[in-house]
Amino acid sequence: MATNNIGREIPDVYAEQFGTYGSEFENVKPYSAAAKTVCPRKPGESKLLDSIHDAIVKTGIKDGMTISFHHHFREGDYVMNMVLDEIARMGIKDISIAPSSIANVHEPLIDHIKNGVVTHITSSGLRDKLGAAISAGIMDEPVIIRSHGGRARAIERGDIHIDVAFLGAPCCDEYGNANGFEGPSACGSLGYALMDAKYADQVVLVTDNLVPYINTKISIPQSEVDYVVKVDAIGDPKGIAKGATRFTKNPKELIIAEYAAKVMMASPYFKPGFSFQTGTGGASLAVTRFLREGMIKKDVKASFALGGITNSMVELLDEGLVGAITDVQDFDTPSGASLARNATHLEIDASMYASPLSKGAMVNRLDMVILSALEIDTDFNVNVITGSDGVIRGASGGHCDAAAGSKMAIICAPLIRGRIPTVVDKVTTVVTPGSSIDVLVTEVGIAVNPARTDLIEAFKSLNVPQFTIEELRDRAYAIVGEPKPIEFGDKTVALIEYRDGTLIDAVRNCK
Amino acid sequence: MGRTGGRAPGIGVILSMELKQQAVAGTAESSDIMVTIDPVGGDAVEISLDSSVEKAFGDRIREVIAETLKNLGVTGVKVTAVDKGALDCTVQARTIAAVYRAAGTAGEFDWKEIDAWNA
């Protein structure tokens, strides 16, 4: 067993294959980008196919290949299940899947795994029953959990080589010019899918909205597309916008948001031209609202907002409070619509968003980011992937990317959730190293990373209760008691890659 | 019939709390626990727990229920508890309420005795 630089144990075989995590930027160095095999088109050739079945036949998918999908349809995605069901029907086995993430709606994957159709998975996250099944050990090979920037890096460097990408395209012409913000299944930005379109050997666009040539709003260009398949529906609009936009009335979330906005505005970064990312979830959305009030009052405008975009950020853009939105993914209908109508609302790919091996990701230009946590420990390490029972149920997302790139990473989390403490001695699984995290905001007050003496100084007169993180842990344990450590088995069920490709942690099976 | 055990005189005034019937206290809401008490006779105390936080706190919840029954001097009982992340104080309160209901002693609580446990 190898131990990485933050004390997490990594099985030797994987430590050798991936390397173990050392520090945030030590592997950011020159490399040769991955190449792909291209089948060029001659004049007169059609790309239109009648069915997913035909696309599988035409692209020549066979045992052992890697196929990919995007997760912009979130809980409303039909594409991954549709393609995998057909692959299974055709008797193809041993497929590696490399979707940008996996949702609850992809539960049918469990059967495909059990039947040997899918044998390797890389994803940002795993949810619900699939997460539980994988934690129970149904796969022989561990799932590789990659952040959004880490997936972009893995594709750019060739760690993931995609044979065929099946990309849901809400608006598409017959020659493969596509965007995500028009049509009945509009999802907004196609930021994650743009990576697959650029690097996969073959690209199949799956659409339910075929428009006359030429579709003039182009996110994925025809020059990257091999085939176009028209189906009845690629996504359920209700699932696409699920759960993200509701403004919280939860008093705990509201006070966390208020404290977080105060921290942002008291920091040295809150000045004209600042930049920020707030993400989704109750507290995050509320932060944007509190921040807005402060920006108006103090006449401080932001240069850009990054994300993971919600309507609350679009409102700031419409009011002229932020100069631009750089958008890799949309969480609700209004933000997708804004991408279509606002010239300063820019669609960016996952590499430009967050890849540590791009020539400069947006996260590098980020002043402040609001992030969440399932657990945070006294070293400020953050877990967003496993629950308190050790079962995989979350997603890495852009967490470690934004935390590493930004000047100030703020974790917003309640001290306890029900009986589960959020602030703990040692997180179950590390996704983001504590060295990237600067401030923890809870409903009882904040804790600043002691390494940030400059921030501790800056917050001296800040009107928010301040504690050490050990004091916050003690407060949590005083209410709920100290949790018993989880017992894991010996089987490695998931590997947690840091954004640079080294292993920051490994997840064992749950007993 | 389950009966309260022979507690030393002077410690409390719950002298003969006979468990007469099945009784329930609590809800299946988040942060609550639903405790069902069944009188089974004899000296046994059987606790069956289904908890959303079993791995982290299951043992502790069983301990709190057992301690509370002991403090009440109750034996010959089967406890079925469905927990949704209740804190210790809630586990204790629901157990006490269920026992009192099972004993049919509605309204007559010995607060002094209960306070003494937590002193």
XYZ file of C-alpha atoms in Angstrom, chain A:
511
model
C 0.000 0.000 0.000
C 1.373 3.399 -1.007
C 0.600 6.562 0.931
C 0.222 9.853 -0.903
C 1.334 13.265 0.248
C -1.814 13.904 2.291
C -1.697 10.533 4.013
C -4.297 8.602 2.014
C -3.604 4.961 1.249
C -3.510 3.921 -2.396
C -3.133 0.247 -3.434
C 0.316 -0.307 -5.015
C -0.949 -1.462 -8.381
C -2.887 1.763 -8.902
C -0.231 3.951 -7.304
C 2.188 2.645 -9.905
C -0.233 3.080 -12.790
C -1.473 6.603 -11.971
C 1.078 8.054 -9.567
C 0.140 9.384 -6.167
C -0.926 12.911 -5.346
C 1.902 15.221 -4.346
C 0.860 18.861 -4.579
C -1.512 21.030 -6.596
C 0.631 22.117 -9.527
C 3.691 19.858 -9.618
C 2.461 17.946 -12.677
C 1.500 20.994 -14.684
C 4.231 20.746 -17.294
C 4.591 20.421 -21.083
C 3.127 17.341 -22.786
C 2.108 16.113 -26.222
C -1.613 16.338 -26.893
C -3.532 13.230 -27.951
C -4.252 12.570 -31.608
C -7.308 10.978 -33.217
C -8.078 8.936 -36.296
C -10.208 10.852 -38.789
C -12.466 9.488 -41.537
C -12.833 12.455 -43.912
C -15.968 13.034 -46.003
C -16.242 13.515 -49.737
C -18.827 15.741 -51.447
C -22.219 14.108 -51.773
C -21.877 11.764 -48.808
C -24.701 11.828 -46.265
C -24.178 11.682 -42.515
C -27.825 10.971 -41.662
C -28.595 7.560 -40.183
C -31.996 6.065 -39.341
C -31.291 4.660 -35.909
C -28.918 4.211 -33.010
C -28.536 0.633 -34.249
C -27.259 1.870 -37.607
C -24.840 4.249 -35.866
C -23.395 1.373 -33.837
C -22.985 -0.681 -37.014
C -21.509 2.193 -39.071
C -19.019 3.254 -36.381
C -17.983 -0.361 -35.988
C -18.318 -0.554 -32.236
C -16.946 -3.832 -30.981
C -15.911 -5.539 -27.759
C -13.388 -3.567 -25.715
C -14.040 -0.113 -27.176
C -14.503 3.166 -25.303
C -17.621 5.219 -25.903
C -18.610 8.515 -24.336
C -21.586 10.735 -23.541
C -22.211 14.162 -22.048
C -24.340 14.828 -18.985
C -25.859 18.171 -19.976
C -29.349 16.625 -19.822
C -28.650 15.692 -16.184
C -31.631 13.735 -14.759
C -33.449 14.067 -18.089
C -30.935 12.189 -20.247
C -32.243 9.537 -22.642
C -29.132 9.094 -24.789
C -26.834 6.943 -22.670
C -29.548 4.390 -21.805
C -30.722 4.297 -25.416
C -27.239 3.577 -26.811
C -26.226 1.065 -24.121
C -29.510 -0.840 -24.427
C -28.896 -1.241 -28.171
C -25.255 -2.234 -27.641
C -26.429 -4.872 -25.165
C -29.082 -6.121 -27.604
C -26.422 -6.517 -30.283
C -24.357 -8.706 -27.983
C -21.363 -6.373 -27.727
C -19.405 -6.768 -24.470
C -16.538 -5.309 -22.464
C -17.343 -1.668 -23.245
C -15.631 1.198 -21.431
C -17.851 4.205 -20.899
C -16.501 7.702 -20.349
C -19.497 10.001 -19.788
C -18.803 13.424 -18.295
C -21.064 12.318 -15.431
C -23.762 9.826 -14.510
C -27.192 10.580 -12.989
C -29.901 8.610 -11.149
C -31.648 8.144 -14.478
C -28.801 5.846 -15.575
C -29.726 3.099 -13.144
C -30.088 0.562 -16.050
C -26.275 0.593 -16.116
C -26.406 -1.844 -13.191
C -27.726 -4.600 -15.454
C -25.260 -3.750 -18.211
C -22.444 -4.129 -15.688
C -23.811 -7.412 -14.365
C -24.168 -8.749 -17.919
C -20.605 -7.840 -18.863
C -21.648 -5.208 -21.413
C -19.977 -2.403 -19.453
C -16.714 -3.311 -17.720
C -14.968 0.037 -17.213
C -16.373 3.393 -16.112
C -14.907 6.838 -15.708
C -17.228 9.590 -14.531
C -17.403 12.725 -12.433
C -19.831 11.031 -10.108
C -22.201 8.188 -9.336
C -25.610 8.508 -7.762
C -28.185 6.587 -5.861
C -28.617 2.891 -6.688
C -25.726 2.757 -9.164
C -23.398 4.322 -6.586
C -24.609 1.815 -3.991
C -24.165 -1.132 -6.387
C -20.632 -0.070 -7.281
C -19.807 0.512 -3.613
C -21.031 -3.006 -2.964
C -18.434 -4.222 -5.472
C -20.318 -5.284 -8.624
C -17.475 -4.235 -10.929
C -14.126 -5.975 -11.306
C -12.341 -2.759 -12.240
C -12.614 0.353 -10.066
C -14.519 3.351 -11.417
C -12.194 6.270 -12.086
C -13.640 9.461 -10.658
C -12.390 12.515 -12.522
C -13.188 16.170 -11.981
C -14.495 18.156 -14.957
C -11.054 19.666 -15.474
C -9.478 16.273 -14.861
C -11.625 14.646 -17.551
C -10.648 17.383 -19.999
C -6.995 16.783 -19.108
C -7.374 13.017 -19.472
C -8.859 13.447 -22.951
C -6.236 16.021 -24.004
C -3.367 13.877 -22.807
C -4.805 10.624 -24.157
C -5.461 8.989 -20.763
C -8.994 8.579 -22.106
C -9.133 7.701 -25.782
C -12.712 7.830 -27.039
C -13.493 5.533 -29.969
C -17.036 6.783 -30.462
C -18.830 9.699 -28.785
C -22.637 9.686 -28.742
C -23.607 13.271 -28.082
C -27.183 14.420 -27.574
C -27.690 17.544 -29.687
C -30.812 19.643 -28.986
C -30.498 21.527 -32.279
C -28.694 19.970 -35.229
C -28.621 19.953 -39.030
C -28.080 16.908 -41.251
C -24.364 17.614 -41.670
C -23.662 17.948 -37.926
C -23.733 21.624 -37.008
C -25.223 21.634 -33.542
C -25.981 23.694 -30.478
C -27.522 22.954 -27.102
C -29.694 25.976 -26.509
C -32.497 25.553 -29.054
C -35.170 22.897 -29.451
C -37.522 20.914 -27.187
C -34.633 19.301 -25.278
C -32.525 22.451 -24.920
C -29.911 22.171 -22.190
C -27.863 25.326 -22.830
C -24.098 25.035 -23.004
C -22.553 21.854 -24.450
C -19.236 22.604 -22.698
C -18.402 19.035 -21.669
C -19.502 17.549 -25.003
C -17.186 19.892 -26.917
C -14.214 17.886 -25.602
C -15.610 14.620 -26.957
C -16.416 16.240 -30.314
C -12.843 17.497 -30.607
C -10.978 14.363 -29.512
C -13.105 11.273 -30.236
C -12.204 9.203 -33.308
C -15.864 9.179 -34.343
C -18.651 11.500 -33.304
C -22.352 10.613 -33.547
C -24.815 13.399 -32.837
C -28.171 12.191 -31.585
C -30.945 14.749 -32.059
C -34.704 15.138 -31.755
C -34.651 18.468 -33.538
C -33.260 18.290 -37.048
C -33.187 21.786 -38.564
C -32.584 22.768 -42.209
C -28.985 23.132 -43.311
C -27.226 25.242 -42.243
C -27.853 25.570 -38.534
C -26.271 28.969 -38.032
C -25.664 28.830 -34.302
C -22.813 26.362 -34.073
C -21.302 24.958 -30.906
C -20.231 21.626 -32.395
C -19.174 22.137 -36.051
C -19.817 19.729 -38.935
C -16.055 19.311 -39.347
C -15.962 17.250 -36.135
C -19.050 15.103 -36.792
C -19.249 11.689 -38.489
C -22.953 10.836 -38.224
C -26.299 12.353 -37.282
C -29.148 10.222 -35.931
C -32.699 11.506 -35.550
C -34.696 9.975 -32.695
C -38.039 10.865 -31.078
C -36.603 12.382 -27.896
C -33.119 12.825 -26.432
C -34.088 14.273 -23.078
C -36.846 15.217 -20.682
C -36.830 19.009 -20.153
C -38.153 18.544 -16.598
C -35.183 16.390 -15.677
C -32.714 18.739 -17.344
C -33.560 21.596 -14.984
C -34.224 19.427 -11.946
C -33.680 20.758 -8.495
C -31.259 23.599 -9.033
C -33.156 26.831 -9.229
C -35.366 26.975 -6.172
C -34.464 29.874 -3.907
C -34.001 28.528 -0.410
C -36.191 29.456 2.566
C -34.145 27.244 4.857
C -32.889 29.577 7.632
C -29.699 27.546 8.047
C -28.850 27.912 4.358
C -29.753 31.589 4.404
C -27.422 32.419 7.282
C -24.621 30.402 5.671
C -25.174 32.368 2.452
C -25.215 35.666 4.310
C -21.952 34.849 6.099
C -20.369 33.699 2.835
C -21.335 36.917 1.054
C -19.874 38.907 3.961
C -16.633 36.923 3.694
C -16.458 37.613 -0.033
C -17.087 41.328 0.405
C -14.592 41.677 3.269
C -11.864 39.925 1.274
C -9.157 41.803 -0.624
C -10.626 40.402 -3.868
C -13.917 42.283 -3.725
C -13.082 45.222 -5.968
C -14.170 46.394 -9.427
C -13.451 43.737 -12.038
C -13.479 40.785 -9.611
C -14.615 37.334 -10.722
C -16.528 34.547 -9.039
C -18.203 31.160 -9.301
C -21.115 30.140 -7.076
C -22.486 26.863 -8.403
C -25.816 25.354 -7.407
C -27.534 24.240 -4.255
C -29.618 26.259 -1.803
C -26.847 28.206 -0.087
C -24.929 28.909 -3.315
C -27.927 30.471 -5.026
C -28.622 32.592 -1.981
C -24.976 33.762 -1.873
C -25.429 35.238 -5.345
C -28.446 37.171 -4.124
C -26.669 38.567 -1.042
C -23.614 39.359 -3.156
C -25.814 41.240 -5.606
C -27.077 43.557 -2.846
C -23.501 44.279 -1.764
C -22.361 44.920 -5.331
C -25.133 47.467 -5.864
C -24.563 49.153 -2.499
C -20.805 49.452 -2.921
C -20.893 49.952 -6.700
C -18.558 47.037 -7.373
C -19.071 45.208 -10.669
C -17.588 41.846 -11.612
C -15.694 41.112 -14.825
C -17.063 37.585 -15.191
C -18.996 34.831 -13.476
C -17.985 31.217 -14.167
C -19.732 27.881 -13.895
C -22.155 25.875 -13.690
C -24.673 28.689 -14.493
C -28.041 29.376 -12.926
C -30.649 32.061 -13.440
C -29.333 34.025 -10.447
C -26.121 34.716 -12.376
C -28.030 35.567 -15.557
C -29.929 38.214 -13.573
C -26.608 39.815 -12.625
C -25.577 39.825 -16.287
C -28.885 41.386 -17.352
C -28.511 44.078 -14.692
C -24.997 44.895 -15.850
C -23.452 43.785 -12.550
C -21.197 41.224 -14.246
C -19.498 41.878 -17.555
C -19.724 38.329 -18.889
C -20.743 34.782 -18.069
C -18.403 31.989 -19.097
C -20.558 28.913 -19.204
C -19.590 25.237 -19.336
C -22.994 23.943 -18.205
C -26.473 25.269 -17.433
C -28.642 24.159 -14.560
C -31.935 25.750 -15.544
C -33.921 26.894 -18.554
C -33.365 30.677 -18.191
C -29.587 30.310 -18.205
C -29.673 28.217 -21.375
C -31.940 30.822 -22.951
C -29.510 33.573 -21.939
C -26.698 31.765 -23.740
C -28.807 31.958 -26.898
C -29.620 35.669 -26.605
C -26.705 37.354 -24.765
C -23.528 38.186 -26.681
C -21.611 38.392 -23.368
C -22.810 34.958 -22.248
C -20.079 32.697 -23.612
C -20.071 28.943 -24.098
C -16.712 27.435 -23.083
C -15.457 23.862 -23.234
C -14.313 21.850 -20.227
C -10.667 22.460 -21.092
C -11.099 26.227 -21.098
C -13.163 25.894 -17.929
C -10.880 23.850 -15.801
C -8.166 21.704 -17.409
C -4.847 21.935 -15.571
C -3.101 21.067 -18.851
C -4.759 23.639 -21.084
C -2.873 26.798 -22.001
C -4.885 28.608 -19.381
C -8.222 27.617 -17.843
C -10.854 30.098 -16.647
C -10.442 28.809 -13.093
C -6.924 30.310 -13.196
C -8.561 33.733 -13.541
C -11.047 33.180 -10.735
C -10.914 35.338 -7.600
C -13.526 33.617 -5.467
C -15.494 30.391 -5.613
C -18.305 29.032 -3.454
C -18.205 25.238 -3.133
C -20.094 22.670 -1.118
C -18.983 19.694 0.971
C -20.418 16.440 2.268
C -17.553 16.445 4.761
C -14.591 18.673 5.544
C -11.874 17.691 7.995
C -9.554 19.587 10.279
C -6.934 19.640 7.489
C -9.596 21.324 5.287
C -9.674 18.278 2.963
C -13.094 18.040 1.323
C -15.242 15.028 0.447
C -17.994 15.466 -2.149
C -18.149 11.850 -3.338
C -18.943 9.386 -0.528
C -21.687 9.573 2.086
C -21.170 9.133 5.813
C -21.852 5.420 5.288
C -18.982 5.167 2.795
C -21.258 4.669 -0.213
C -20.477 6.591 -3.408
C -23.302 9.024 -4.002
C -21.838 12.355 -5.134
C -19.779 13.884 -7.880
C -16.359 15.438 -8.133
C -17.588 18.112 -10.551
C -15.362 21.148 -10.849
C -14.677 21.139 -7.115
C -10.926 20.580 -7.019
C -10.418 22.572 -10.239
C -12.082 25.765 -9.055
C -10.566 25.376 -5.582
C -7.042 25.061 -7.005
C -7.415 27.849 -9.547
C -9.162 30.500 -7.464
C -7.546 32.953 -5.089
C -10.098 32.193 -2.371
C -12.091 28.964 -2.182
C -15.018 29.102 0.246
C -16.790 25.957 1.425
C -20.434 26.496 2.402
C -21.816 23.650 4.493
C -24.010 23.145 7.547
C -22.180 22.021 10.690
C -24.404 18.926 10.827
C -26.980 17.330 8.522
C -29.480 15.479 10.634
C -27.212 13.387 12.827
C -24.304 13.443 10.401
C -21.479 15.850 11.213
C -20.043 17.767 8.250
C -16.913 18.942 10.047
C -14.973 15.832 11.044
C -11.557 14.572 12.133
C -10.876 12.853 8.861
C -13.062 12.870 5.759
C -14.179 9.501 4.396
C -12.759 10.303 0.953
C -10.642 13.240 -0.214
C -11.634 14.889 -3.497
C -10.101 18.334 -2.915
C -6.942 18.763 -0.832
C -7.091 21.139 2.134
C -4.297 23.247 0.658
C -6.813 24.469 -1.963
C -9.457 25.473 0.599
C -9.313 28.865 2.285
C -12.502 29.431 4.273
C -15.228 27.205 5.721
C -18.598 28.877 6.290
C -21.183 27.189 8.536
C -24.354 28.414 10.214
C -22.508 29.021 13.502
C -19.604 30.896 11.984
C -16.505 30.566 9.843
C -13.046 28.981 10.046
C -10.147 30.310 7.970
C -7.382 27.968 6.851
C -4.481 28.857 9.197
C -2.157 28.897 6.192
C -4.020 32.011 5.023
C -2.650 34.482 7.573
C -3.459 37.284 5.124
C -7.166 36.409 5.178
C -7.199 36.003 8.958
C -5.820 39.559 9.108
C -8.330 40.825 6.523
C -11.271 39.351 8.486
C -10.220 40.824 11.869
C -13.090 43.283 11.942
C -15.532 41.068 10.015
C -18.865 40.821 11.799
C -19.160 37.004 11.570
C -18.339 34.569 14.410
C -14.900 33.055 13.809
C -13.513 29.761 15.061
C -10.704 27.347 14.401
C -11.833 24.377 12.370
C -11.122 22.151 15.379
C -13.587 24.227 17.399
C -16.225 23.756 14.705
C -15.607 20.002 14.675
C -15.975 19.929 18.470
C -19.257 21.826 18.248
C -20.553 19.330 15.707
C -19.503 16.316 17.785
C -21.006 17.890 20.936
C -24.424 17.870 19.248
C -24.432 14.550 17.401
C -21.722 12.500 19.119
C -18.595 11.138 17.501
C -19.405 8.872 14.550
C -18.025 5.366 14.555
C -15.440 4.895 11.785
C -16.878 3.093 8.761
C -15.725 -0.454 8.117
C -14.627 -1.010 4.552
C -13.718 -4.192 2.715
C -10.481 -4.870 0.839
C -11.734 -4.323 -2.683
C -11.017 -1.021 -4.412
C -14.262 0.127 -6.042
C -13.270 3.635 -7.121
C -10.128 5.648 -7.677
C -10.267 9.366 -7.039
C -8.030 11.167 -9.486
C -6.769 14.600 -8.668
C -7.125 16.969 -11.647
C -3.512 16.278 -12.682
C -4.181 12.529 -12.996
C -2.476 11.339 -9.800
C -4.520 9.511 -7.183
C -5.666 11.577 -4.247
C -7.711 8.738 -2.705
C -9.211 5.310 -3.262
C -12.669 4.075 -2.213
C -13.093 0.544 -0.852
C -16.210 -1.586 -0.977
C -18.755 -1.196 1.793
C -19.312 -4.134 4.074
